[in-house]
GROMACS .gro file of C-alpha atoms in nm:
model
  346
    1PRO     CA    1  -1.364  -0.398   4.557
    2ARG     CA    2  -1.033  -0.538   4.618
    3LYS     CA    3  -1.176  -0.741   4.916
    4ALA     CA    4  -1.455  -0.833   4.682
    5ARG     CA    5  -1.229  -0.963   4.393
    6ARG     CA    6  -1.034  -1.163   4.657
    7GLY     CA    7  -1.341  -1.314   4.805
    8ARG     CA    8  -1.459  -1.420   4.436
    9ARG     CA    9  -1.123  -1.575   4.368
   10ALA     CA   10  -1.150  -1.765   4.704
   11LEU     CA   11  -1.506  -1.903   4.616
   12LEU     CA   12  -1.382  -2.007   4.263
   13SER     CA   13  -1.072  -2.199   4.401
   14LEU     CA   14  -1.321  -2.402   4.606
   15HIS     CA   15  -1.508  -2.515   4.285
   16PRO     CA   16  -1.445  -2.894   4.205
   17LEU     CA   17  -1.320  -2.805   3.862
   18ALA     CA   18  -1.104  -2.524   3.953
   19PHE     CA   19  -0.783  -2.721   3.927
   20LEU     CA   20  -0.843  -2.722   3.543
   21ALA     CA   21  -0.768  -2.352   3.527
   22SER     CA   22  -0.485  -2.373   3.783
   23PRO     CA   23  -0.140  -2.330   3.594
   24SER     CA   24   0.020  -2.508   3.876
   25SER     CA   25  -0.159  -2.819   3.806
   26ALA     CA   26  -0.050  -2.840   3.442
   27ALA     CA   27   0.236  -3.080   3.495
   28PRO     CA   28   0.132  -3.320   3.777
   29PRO     CA   29   0.415  -3.480   3.977
   30LEU     CA   30   0.515  -3.814   3.855
   31ALA     CA   31   0.494  -4.026   4.167
   32HIS     CA   32   0.596  -4.338   4.016
   33MET     CA   33   0.938  -4.207   3.952
   34GLY     CA   34   0.980  -4.150   4.333
   35CYS     CA   35   0.850  -4.497   4.385
   36CYS     CA   36   1.135  -4.645   4.133
   37ALA     CA   37   1.394  -4.426   4.319
   38ASP     CA   38   1.311  -4.572   4.633
   39LEU     CA   39   1.319  -4.916   4.521
   40PHE     CA   40   1.635  -4.882   4.370
   41ARG     CA   41   1.789  -4.715   4.666
   42CYS     CA   42   1.644  -5.008   4.898
   43SER     CA   43   1.794  -5.248   4.679
   44SER     CA   44   2.136  -5.089   4.670
   45LEU     CA   45   2.152  -5.063   5.056
   46SER     CA   46   2.045  -5.426   5.067
   47LEU     CA   47   2.319  -5.542   4.857
   48LEU     CA   48   2.551  -5.307   5.053
   49LEU     CA   49   2.473  -5.476   5.379
   50ILE     CA   50   2.460  -5.819   5.228
   51SER     CA   51   2.795  -5.793   5.082
   52ALA     CA   52   2.936  -5.656   5.402
   53LEU     CA   53   2.804  -5.952   5.595
   54PHE     CA   54   2.949  -6.186   5.335
   55TYR     CA   55   3.305  -6.016   5.342
   56THR     CA   56   3.284  -6.047   5.718
   57LEU     CA   57   3.234  -6.424   5.718
   58LEU     CA   58   3.469  -6.458   5.410
   59GLY     CA   59   3.752  -6.273   5.602
   60ALA     CA   60   3.686  -6.465   5.911
   61GLY     CA   61   3.696  -6.776   5.720
   62ILE     CA   62   4.033  -6.709   5.543
   63VAL     CA   63   4.195  -6.609   5.856
   64THR     CA   64   4.089  -6.911   6.032
   65LEU     CA   65   4.244  -7.138   5.731
   66GLY     CA   66   4.546  -6.957   5.767
   67VAL     CA   67   4.596  -7.019   6.141
   68LEU     CA   68   4.491  -7.390   6.089
   69ALA     CA   69   4.766  -7.419   5.807
   70LEU     CA   70   5.012  -7.290   6.060
   71THR     CA   71   4.901  -7.546   6.364
   72LEU     CA   72   4.796  -7.870   6.207
   73PRO     CA   73   5.070  -8.109   6.140
   74TRP     CA   74   4.950  -8.243   5.795
   75ALA     CA   75   4.874  -7.892   5.682
   76LYS     CA   76   5.224  -7.768   5.762
   77ILE     CA   77   5.373  -8.019   5.533
   78ILE     CA   78   5.171  -7.927   5.239
   79VAL     CA   79   5.118  -7.552   5.303
   80PRO     CA   80   5.434  -7.322   5.344
   81ASP     CA   81   5.449  -7.095   5.627
   82TRP     CA   82   5.474  -6.807   5.405
   83TYR     CA   83   5.162  -6.894   5.217
   84ALA     CA   84   4.978  -6.920   5.542
   85GLY     CA   85   5.086  -6.578   5.674
   86VAL     CA   86   4.965  -6.438   5.332
   87THR     CA   87   4.644  -6.598   5.373
   88ILE     CA   88   4.597  -6.445   5.709
   89GLY     CA   89   4.681  -6.103   5.565
   90VAL     CA   90   4.428  -6.125   5.300
   91GLY     CA   91   4.159  -6.232   5.547
   92ALA     CA   92   4.243  -5.935   5.757
   93LEU     CA   93   4.236  -5.703   5.452
   94ILE     CA   94   3.879  -5.827   5.342
   95LEU     CA   95   3.769  -5.771   5.723
   96PHE     CA   96   3.911  -5.422   5.700
   97VAL     CA   97   3.719  -5.347   5.379
   98ALA     CA   98   3.397  -5.495   5.540
   99LEU     CA   99   3.404  -5.225   5.785
  100PHE     CA  100   3.390  -4.948   5.518
  101GLY     CA  101   3.075  -5.151   5.401
  102TYR     CA  102   2.905  -5.116   5.750
  103LEU     CA  103   3.010  -4.747   5.761
  104ALA     CA  104   2.869  -4.668   5.408
  105PHE     CA  105   2.554  -4.849   5.527
  106CYS     CA  106   2.499  -4.642   5.849
  107ARG     CA  107   2.637  -4.331   5.736
  108LYS     CA  108   2.482  -4.296   5.399
  109LYS     CA  109   2.574  -3.946   5.321
  110ASN     CA  110   2.938  -4.044   5.370
  111LYS     CA  111   3.056  -4.076   4.998
  112CYS     CA  112   3.419  -4.151   5.099
  113SER     CA  113   3.321  -4.490   5.265
  114ILE     CA  114   3.102  -4.580   4.981
  115SER     CA  115   3.356  -4.484   4.715
  116ILE     CA  116   3.626  -4.705   4.882
  117TYR     CA  117   3.393  -4.988   4.909
  118MET     CA  118   3.280  -4.932   4.546
  119LEU     CA  119   3.645  -4.952   4.432
  120PHE     CA  120   3.704  -5.294   4.633
  121CYS     CA  121   3.382  -5.463   4.497
  122LEU     CA  122   3.502  -5.341   4.133
  123LEU     CA  123   3.842  -5.515   4.199
  124LEU     CA  124   3.674  -5.829   4.332
  125CYS     CA  125   3.415  -5.823   4.037
  126CYS     CA  126   3.710  -5.809   3.778
  127THR     CA  127   3.907  -6.097   3.970
  128THR     CA  128   3.615  -6.322   3.990
  129VAL     CA  129   3.546  -6.261   3.626
  130ALA     CA  130   3.909  -6.365   3.535
  131SER     CA  131   3.910  -6.654   3.772
  132THR     CA  132   3.579  -6.766   3.606
  133VAL     CA  133   3.712  -6.765   3.272
  134VAL     CA  134   4.038  -6.950   3.380
  135LEU     CA  135   3.836  -7.225   3.569
  136PHE     CA  136   3.609  -7.289   3.281
  137ARG     CA  137   3.927  -7.311   3.046
  138TYR     CA  138   4.085  -7.554   3.273
  139SER     CA  139   3.793  -7.774   3.338
  140ASP     CA  140   3.772  -7.815   2.939
  141ALA     CA  141   4.137  -7.859   2.902
  142LEU     CA  142   4.141  -8.153   3.170
  143HIS     CA  143   3.850  -8.314   3.016
  144LEU     CA  144   3.994  -8.322   2.667
  145ALA     CA  145   4.336  -8.453   2.830
  146LYS     CA  146   4.144  -8.736   3.011
  147GLU     CA  147   3.996  -8.828   2.662
  148SER     CA  148   4.316  -8.870   2.516
  149LYS     CA  149   4.464  -9.054   2.830
  150PHE     CA  150   4.717  -8.767   2.891
  151VAL     CA  151   4.919  -8.852   2.591
  152ASN     CA  152   5.067  -8.556   2.372
  153VAL     CA  153   4.888  -8.313   2.571
  154THR     CA  154   4.965  -7.939   2.484
  155ASP     CA  155   4.864  -7.582   2.533
  156TRP     CA  156   4.593  -7.555   2.798
  157GLN     CA  157   4.580  -7.934   2.855
  158ARG     CA  158   4.927  -7.929   2.947
  159GLU     CA  159   4.876  -7.646   3.214
  160ALA     CA  160   4.589  -7.861   3.341
  161SER     CA  161   4.773  -8.184   3.348
  162GLU     CA  162   5.116  -8.024   3.504
  163SER     CA  163   4.878  -7.895   3.795
  164LEU     CA  164   4.799  -8.286   3.849
  165LYS     CA  165   5.146  -8.377   3.822
  166GLU     CA  166   5.263  -8.129   4.098
  167GLY     CA  167   4.992  -8.238   4.327
  168VAL     CA  168   5.065  -8.623   4.258
  169GLU     CA  169   5.451  -8.593   4.318
  170GLU     CA  170   5.383  -8.385   4.624
  171ILE     CA  171   5.169  -8.651   4.785
  172TRP     CA  172   5.398  -8.922   4.680
  173GLU     CA  173   5.689  -8.752   4.857
  174GLU     CA  174   5.507  -8.660   5.181
  175CYS     CA  175   5.334  -9.003   5.193
  176GLY     CA  176   5.660  -9.200   5.156
  177ALA     CA  177   5.464  -9.405   4.923
  178SER     CA  178   5.550  -9.781   4.775
  179VAL     CA  179   5.345 -10.006   4.586
  180TYR     CA  180   5.331 -10.367   4.679
  181ASN     CA  181   5.201 -10.679   4.487
  182SER     CA  182   4.981 -10.951   4.623
  183ASP     CA  183   5.296 -11.109   4.763
  184SER     CA  184   5.353 -10.791   4.976
  185VAL     CA  185   5.669 -10.755   4.768
  186THR     CA  186   5.773 -10.394   4.635
  187TYR     CA  187   6.042 -10.266   4.411
  188THR     CA  188   6.348 -10.124   4.518
  189ASP     CA  189   6.653 -10.013   4.320
  190GLU     CA  190   6.858 -10.280   4.517
  191PHE     CA  191   6.588 -10.553   4.495
  192GLN     CA  192   6.422 -10.537   4.160
  193VAL     CA  193   6.119 -10.754   4.139
  194ASP     CA  194   5.972 -10.879   3.814
  195ALA     CA  195   5.694 -11.067   3.969
  196ASP     CA  196   5.385 -10.869   3.841
  197THR     CA  197   5.108 -11.040   4.032
  198PRO     CA  198   4.811 -10.795   4.094
  199PRO     CA  199   4.625 -10.675   4.263
  200TYR     CA  200   4.861 -10.389   4.373
  201GLU     CA  201   4.837 -10.186   4.714
  202LEU     CA  202   4.969  -9.847   4.786
  203ARG     CA  203   5.113  -9.801   5.143
  204CYS     CA  204   5.243  -9.479   5.335
  205THR     CA  205   5.507  -9.469   5.559
  206ASN     CA  206   5.354  -9.147   5.705
  207SER     CA  207   5.051  -9.247   5.903
  208ASP     CA  208   4.904  -8.890   5.836
  209PHE     CA  209   4.846  -9.003   5.466
  210ASP     CA  210   4.675  -9.342   5.538
  211ASP     CA  211   4.333  -9.225   5.424
  212VAL     CA  212   4.483  -9.108   5.111
  213ALA     CA  213   4.636  -9.449   5.017
  214GLU     CA  214   4.317  -9.623   5.114
  215SER     CA  215   4.122  -9.401   4.883
  216ILE     CA  216   4.361  -9.458   4.587
  217ASN     CA  217   4.359  -9.826   4.666
  218ASP     CA  218   3.977  -9.848   4.691
  219GLN     CA  219   3.901  -9.625   4.392
  220CYS     CA  220   4.132  -9.774   4.135
  221LEU     CA  221   4.480  -9.937   4.219
  222GLU     CA  222   4.329 -10.275   4.349
  223ALA     CA  223   4.100 -10.318   4.050
  224ALA     CA  224   4.351 -10.208   3.806
  225PHE     CA  225   4.522 -10.496   3.594
  226ASN     CA  226   4.263 -10.752   3.693
  227ASP     CA  227   4.183 -11.057   3.477
  228GLU     CA  228   3.892 -10.941   3.301
  229ASN     CA  229   4.037 -10.615   3.155
  230PHE     CA  230   4.393 -10.702   3.194
  231ASP     CA  231   4.482 -10.636   2.830
  232GLU     CA  232   4.290 -10.307   2.797
  233ASP     CA  233   4.414 -10.167   3.130
  234ASN     CA  234   4.776 -10.259   3.059
  235THR     CA  235   4.761 -10.102   2.711
  236ASP     CA  236   4.615  -9.776   2.860
  237PHE     CA  237   4.862  -9.768   3.119
  238LEU     CA  238   5.173  -9.802   2.915
  239GLU     CA  239   5.031  -9.561   2.640
  240CYS     CA  240   5.008  -9.294   2.934
  241TYR     CA  241   5.351  -9.404   3.123
  242THR     CA  242   5.553  -9.390   2.813
  243SER     CA  243   5.424  -9.053   2.674
  244SER     CA  244   5.673  -8.781   2.774
  245SER     CA  245   5.496  -8.479   2.615
  246TRP     CA  246   5.466  -8.338   2.963
  247TRP     CA  247   5.592  -8.593   3.227
  248ALA     CA  248   5.910  -8.795   3.158
  249PRO     CA  249   5.869  -9.152   3.268
  250GLU     CA  250   6.146  -9.346   3.477
  251ALA     CA  251   6.304  -9.655   3.313
  252ARG     CA  252   6.143  -9.942   3.469
  253SER     CA  253   6.068 -10.288   3.312
  254SER     CA  254   5.806 -10.424   3.511
  255THR     CA  255   5.454 -10.315   3.589
  256LEU     CA  256   5.554 -10.308   3.956
  257GLY     CA  257   5.845 -10.108   3.906
  258LYS     CA  258   5.652  -9.869   3.684
  259LEU     CA  259   5.374  -9.838   3.981
  260ASN     CA  260   5.650  -9.748   4.239
  261THR     CA  261   5.679  -9.408   4.055
  262PRO     CA  262   5.438  -9.103   4.094
  263LYS     CA  263   5.367  -9.137   3.720
  264GLY     CA  264   5.303  -9.494   3.750
  265VAL     CA  265   5.032  -9.427   4.018
  266PHE     CA  266   4.898  -9.151   3.806
  267CYS     CA  267   4.884  -9.350   3.487
  268ALA     CA  268   4.701  -9.641   3.648
  269CYS     CA  269   4.435  -9.407   3.812
  270TYR     CA  270   4.428  -9.085   3.572
  271GLU     CA  271   4.056  -9.116   3.511
  272GLU     CA  272   3.993  -9.114   3.888
  273PHE     CA  273   4.241  -8.835   3.954
  274ALA     CA  274   4.088  -8.637   3.658
  275ASP     CA  275   3.736  -8.676   3.790
  276PHE     CA  276   3.826  -8.577   4.139
  277VAL     CA  277   3.964  -8.265   4.037
  278ASP     CA  278   3.711  -8.175   3.780
  279ALA     CA  279   3.451  -8.205   4.035
  280TYR     CA  280   3.607  -7.932   4.225
  281PHE     CA  281   3.640  -7.733   3.895
  282PHE     CA  282   3.276  -7.784   3.840
  283VAL     CA  283   3.183  -7.625   4.163
  284GLY     CA  284   3.444  -7.368   4.161
  285LYS     CA  285   3.369  -7.234   3.823
  286TRP     CA  286   2.990  -7.188   3.896
  287VAL     CA  287   3.051  -7.055   4.249
  288SER     CA  288   3.302  -6.797   4.091
  289PHE     CA  289   3.038  -6.697   3.829
  290GLY     CA  290   2.787  -6.650   4.108
  291PHE     CA  291   3.043  -6.431   4.304
  292ALA     CA  292   3.121  -6.219   3.987
  293VAL     CA  293   2.749  -6.146   3.926
  294PHE     CA  294   2.699  -6.059   4.302
  295PHE     CA  295   3.003  -5.839   4.297
  296GLY     CA  296   2.897  -5.666   3.975
  297LEU     CA  297   2.556  -5.591   4.122
  298THR     CA  298   2.701  -5.467   4.447
  299PHE     CA  299   2.945  -5.232   4.245
  300LEU     CA  300   2.651  -5.090   4.040
  301GLY     CA  301   2.443  -5.044   4.382
  302CYS     CA  302   2.734  -4.853   4.537
  303CYS     CA  303   2.757  -4.620   4.206
  304TYR     CA  304   2.394  -4.542   4.245
  305LEU     CA  305   2.414  -4.455   4.591
  306CYS     CA  306   2.754  -4.247   4.546
  307CYS     CA  307   2.626  -4.077   4.233
  308CYS     CA  308   2.254  -4.080   4.151
  309SER     CA  309   2.085  -4.135   4.498
  310LYS     CA  310   1.937  -3.851   4.685
  311PRO     CA  311   1.885  -3.810   5.059
  312ALA     CA  312   1.540  -3.860   5.172
  313ALA     CA  313   1.320  -3.558   5.205
  314PRO     CA  314   1.260  -3.447   5.551
  315ALA     CA  315   0.927  -3.514   5.720
  316ARG     CA  316   0.657  -3.263   5.681
  317THR     CA  317   0.537  -3.093   6.020
  318SER     CA  318   0.187  -3.117   6.121
  319GLN     CA  319   0.125  -2.738   6.038
  320GLN     CA  320   0.250  -2.798   5.691
  321GLU     CA  321   0.007  -3.093   5.636
  322TYR     CA  322  -0.290  -2.876   5.793
  323ALA     CA  323  -0.214  -2.602   5.560
  324GLN     CA  324  -0.204  -2.830   5.238
  325GLN     CA  325  -0.518  -3.009   5.307
  326PRO     CA  326  -0.763  -2.766   5.097
  327TYR     CA  327  -0.519  -2.779   4.814
  328ALA     CA  328  -0.504  -3.136   4.795
  329GLN     CA  329  -0.862  -3.183   4.778
  330HIS     CA  330  -0.891  -2.997   4.441
  331GLY     CA  331  -0.566  -3.123   4.272
  332GLN     CA  332  -0.386  -2.777   4.341
  333GLN     CA  333  -0.013  -2.710   4.439
  334PRO     CA  334   0.014  -2.511   4.769
  335PRO     CA  335   0.182  -2.184   4.723
  336PRO     CA  336   0.557  -2.144   4.834
  337GLN     CA  337   0.620  -2.050   5.183
  338GLN     CA  338   0.908  -1.830   5.295
  339LYS     CA  339   1.126  -1.953   5.546
  340GLY     CA  340   1.004  -1.834   5.914
  341ALA     CA  341   0.679  -1.721   5.769
  342THR     CA  342   0.364  -1.824   5.962
  343ILE     CA  343   0.136  -2.093   5.753
  344LEU     CA  344  -0.218  -2.000   5.734
  345ARG     CA  345  -0.492  -2.200   5.613
  346PRO     CA  346  -0.697  -2.067   5.339
   0.00000   0.00000   0.00000
């Protein structure tokens, strides 16, 4: 009788509707949840690898810039040696962190590498968010300062204007600049010339800055104070030059004398200087915004890999697949097998 009951159960289990009476099939597995987990894991690993490659390129590029700053003659004039050394150190640090990214990608069970890399991504994300905010503020402030002709600037406008001032003064000093009139005469303290005869030309005693002088002459200085717009150009120039809210002017009576100062050249070409710097701000602020988004996504991916992702299940053996075939045909779950037990097909 006991064998007969077992036989009847076996026959009933082979019925096409037997899965309706099976308690093990009351809650079918959610396969789509596994697909989503695999998608999140694959996306996180992709971001991890891409960011590690990006850090490698970034670190190598920064190290290269630091080495060039120590070797190129014109770069050694502008960039201090300590700044170039710090640049090389930062590049080396980024390369070192990129190594943890590769370790985290290759050894997915190593939580230590993922954690260190995750913290670095969080630091970079916060840094790029802060730099993005500052760049947007500086760009807006520079635009407002240009509209006011750099007269009576305050707050953020003053900060943006002073960064321009430092750059112009440094270029003027390193260039050894002088401005000449159409008669090839310049202004000196010993020989003060009042013959304001445009056009004017900027010349450098340092040949490394000849391209800078040529660019300033072509874009604004040779066209400044021309006959057609002399009154307008001269009025804007004097208004900018005499304003002492952020840059004190030097006492010069003639236009040529004023142009032979850093502020004089700046006020003659303030629109071109502002547009040149703002073009870099425009690119920099959106690139910084993109980096902030990328680093944020990479940080979230590392968090998922470290805290939520589970290692992939081991592959089934051919014996297990063979034993589960009759259960799968009728929507049933196979009975649990004890470790080391022989799997028999029903």
